[in-house]
């Protein structure tokens, strides 16, 4: 099975906390979850944010691809995270 890298970009907001909780609930054993707090952003995180085209938080990236919910200005939902591939063995 392929490892799935799930990166969550947050900035200490209630919606961010809810998104992290949801991602952790859905993550399967093949998911590696990394949380990036943009309040303590390093150069690496800044480059990733630019590379993925993240302009608002929370933002979820699965295997290098910004989840649909995060690129279309919609709130993050369980359904959208599953559609992005989180929690699928």
XYZ file of N, CA and C in Angstrom:
267
model
N 0.838 -1.199 0.000
C 0.000 0.000 0.000
C 0.871 1.248 0.000
N 0.367 2.256 -0.619
C 1.111 3.498 -0.737
C 0.875 4.390 0.465
N 1.953 4.967 0.957
C 1.833 5.964 2.025
C 1.197 7.205 1.442
N 0.356 7.855 2.228
C -0.299 9.083 1.790
C 0.167 10.203 2.705
N 0.737 11.247 2.138
C 1.190 12.390 2.924
C 0.076 13.427 2.960
N -0.370 13.725 4.172
C -1.436 14.712 4.360
C -0.829 15.887 5.118
N -0.807 17.051 4.471
C -0.249 18.252 5.090
C -1.382 19.230 5.354
N -1.438 19.710 6.596
C -2.490 20.636 6.984
C -1.841 21.958 7.379
N -2.252 23.023 6.730
C -1.718 24.358 7.006
C -2.751 25.116 7.838
N -2.317 25.587 9.006
C -3.238 26.257 9.923
C -2.629 27.566 10.419
N -3.472 28.359 11.102
C -2.985 29.611 11.681
C -3.750 29.928 12.961
N -3.892 28.903 13.800
C -4.461 29.111 15.132
C -5.855 29.734 15.090
N -6.777 29.084 14.349
C -8.157 29.569 14.279
C -9.099 28.419 14.621
N -10.318 28.702 15.065
C -11.257 27.629 15.418
C -11.507 26.659 14.263
N -11.638 27.176 13.051
C -11.858 26.320 11.887
C -10.632 25.447 11.621
N -9.445 25.996 11.892
C -8.200 25.241 11.720
C -8.178 24.063 12.687
N -8.535 24.312 13.951
C -8.552 23.252 14.962
C -9.516 22.141 14.564
N -10.670 22.532 14.062
C -11.684 21.570 13.638
C -11.173 20.738 12.460
N -10.464 21.375 11.538
C -9.922 20.673 10.370
C -8.870 19.659 10.793
N -7.979 20.048 11.698
C -6.940 19.128 12.193
C -7.600 17.922 12.851
N -8.623 18.172 13.662
C -9.337 17.095 14.348
C -9.953 16.138 13.329
N -10.594 16.687 12.308
C -11.238 15.894 11.266
C -10.216 15.066 10.493
N -9.108 15.676 10.124
C -8.058 14.964 9.381
C -7.521 13.814 10.228
N -7.281 14.063 11.503
C -6.755 13.004 12.382
C -7.765 11.873 12.562
N -9.059 12.214 12.613
C -10.109 11.182 12.729
C -10.147 10.308 11.482
N -10.000 10.924 10.329
C -10.122 10.208 9.054
C -8.851 9.478 8.640
N -7.711 9.949 9.103
C -6.426 9.398 8.644
C -6.339 7.900 8.916
N -5.902 7.180 7.911
C -5.735 5.738 8.056
C -4.281 5.439 8.429
N -3.985 4.181 8.605
C -2.623 3.802 9.008
C -1.597 4.122 7.927
N -2.056 4.326 6.685
C -1.143 4.677 5.599
C -0.990 6.185 5.415
N -1.648 6.954 6.274
C -1.571 8.410 6.176
C -0.521 8.956 7.144
N 0.366 9.764 6.615
C 1.306 10.494 7.458
C 0.795 11.931 7.502
N 0.405 12.388 8.693
C -0.180 13.715 8.837
C 0.863 14.683 9.380
N 1.042 15.795 8.672
C 1.949 16.852 9.126
C 1.149 18.139 9.255
N 1.337 18.814 10.371
C 0.628 20.065 10.622
C 1.637 21.206 10.548
N 1.296 22.239 9.787
C 2.161 23.414 9.668
C 1.417 24.634 10.204
N 1.935 25.237 11.253
C 1.336 26.439 11.831
C 1.998 27.644 11.178
N 1.237 28.388 10.412
C 1.802 29.506 9.661
C 2.193 30.680 10.555
N 1.819 30.625 11.824
C 2.277 31.664 12.766
C 3.743 31.454 13.120
N 4.211 30.226 12.927
C 5.615 29.906 13.199
C 6.248 29.356 11.930
N 5.969 30.018 10.838
C 6.354 29.535 9.518
C 7.865 29.612 9.274
N 8.414 28.491 8.846
C 9.826 28.446 8.467
C 9.929 28.671 6.960
N 11.145 28.775 6.469
C 11.348 28.943 5.020
C 10.764 27.762 4.246
N 10.938 26.558 4.787
C 10.429 25.353 4.125
C 8.913 25.427 4.006
N 8.243 25.812 5.091
C 6.790 25.906 5.069
C 6.329 27.005 4.115
N 7.063 28.110 4.090
C 6.720 29.212 3.192
C 6.819 28.748 1.735
N 7.873 28.000 1.428
C 8.038 27.475 0.068
C 6.910 26.520 -0.289
N 6.546 25.643 0.657
C 5.458 24.694 0.414
C 4.149 25.436 0.161
N 3.883 26.448 0.978
C 2.646 27.224 0.847
C 2.572 27.872 -0.540
N 3.698 28.418 -0.985
C 3.768 29.046 -2.301
C 3.614 27.992 -3.395
N 4.319 26.898 -3.256
C 4.277 25.807 -4.242
C 2.855 25.270 -4.417
N 2.127 25.109 -3.313
C 0.768 24.564 -3.371
C -0.279 25.631 -3.709
N 0.112 26.902 -3.702
C -0.837 27.967 -4.013
C -1.839 28.216 -2.898
N -1.389 28.108 -1.662
C -2.279 28.306 -0.519
C -2.373 29.786 -0.191
N -3.613 30.288 -0.198
C -3.849 31.704 0.084
C -4.707 31.916 1.321
N -5.250 30.817 1.858
C -6.040 30.932 3.076
C -5.939 29.628 3.856
N -6.248 29.703 5.127
C -6.208 28.517 5.976
C -7.584 28.300 6.605
N -7.912 27.104 6.993
C -7.068 25.927 6.897
C -6.975 25.434 5.452
N -5.868 24.791 5.157
C -5.670 24.207 3.835
C -5.128 22.791 4.014
N -5.645 21.882 3.217
C -5.237 20.482 3.293
C -4.651 20.070 1.955
N -3.466 19.477 2.012
C -2.779 19.006 0.817
C -2.572 17.500 0.968
N -2.985 16.728 -0.047
C -2.816 15.274 -0.019
C -1.890 14.884 -1.152
N -0.758 14.291 -0.781
C 0.246 13.872 -1.765
C 0.600 14.992 -2.741
N 0.786 16.192 -2.206
C 1.233 17.315 -3.025
C 0.140 18.026 -3.796
N -1.126 17.635 -3.591
C -2.236 18.262 -4.323
C -3.188 18.917 -3.322
N -3.441 20.204 -3.536
C -4.356 20.949 -2.681
C -5.754 20.358 -2.827
N -6.377 20.012 -1.685
C -7.725 19.421 -1.710
C -8.709 20.395 -2.351
N -9.694 19.842 -3.026
C -10.691 20.633 -3.750
C -11.328 21.706 -2.872
N -11.645 21.343 -1.644
C -12.297 22.297 -0.740
C -11.425 23.527 -0.501
N -10.141 23.336 -0.509
C -9.216 24.420 -0.178
C -8.888 25.303 -1.372
N -9.141 24.811 -2.571
C -8.866 25.630 -3.748
C -10.125 26.323 -4.252
N -11.280 25.922 -3.716
C -12.539 26.497 -4.204
C -13.238 27.360 -3.158
N -12.509 27.750 -2.110
C -13.038 28.651 -1.081
C -14.211 28.063 -0.312
N -14.344 26.750 -0.288
C -15.419 26.119 0.471
C -14.873 25.669 1.817
N -15.742 25.571 2.823
C -15.265 25.068 4.118
C -14.867 23.598 3.994
N -13.902 23.201 4.770
C -13.440 21.817 4.761
C -14.532 20.949 5.381
N -14.859 19.846 4.708
C -15.865 18.924 5.238
C -15.307 17.505 5.195
N -15.929 16.651 5.968
C -15.540 15.233 5.994
C -15.585 14.654 4.577
N -16.655 14.947 3.830
C -16.837 14.398 2.486
C -15.702 14.837 1.551
N -15.335 16.108 1.652
C -14.278 16.615 0.777
C -12.918 16.012 1.118
N -12.676 15.782 2.396
C -11.416 15.150 2.795
C -11.351 13.713 2.304
N -12.454 12.996 2.401
C -12.512 11.617 1.898
C -12.307 11.628 0.378
N -12.947 12.574 -0.303
C -12.804 12.670 -1.765
C -11.354 12.962 -2.148
N -10.630 13.652 -1.272
C -9.220 13.966 -1.537
C -8.312 12.764 -1.289
N -8.883 11.710 -0.691
C -8.107 10.493 -0.496
C -7.698 10.209 0.942
N -8.169 10.993 1.886
C -7.807 10.755 3.284
C -8.688 9.643 3.849
N -8.039 8.685 4.504
C -8.785 7.607 5.147
C -9.126 6.445 4.236
N -8.568 6.431 3.049
C -8.814 5.330 2.124
C -7.595 4.434 2.050
N -7.596 3.436 2.938
C -6.552 2.441 3.057
C -5.403 2.639 2.264
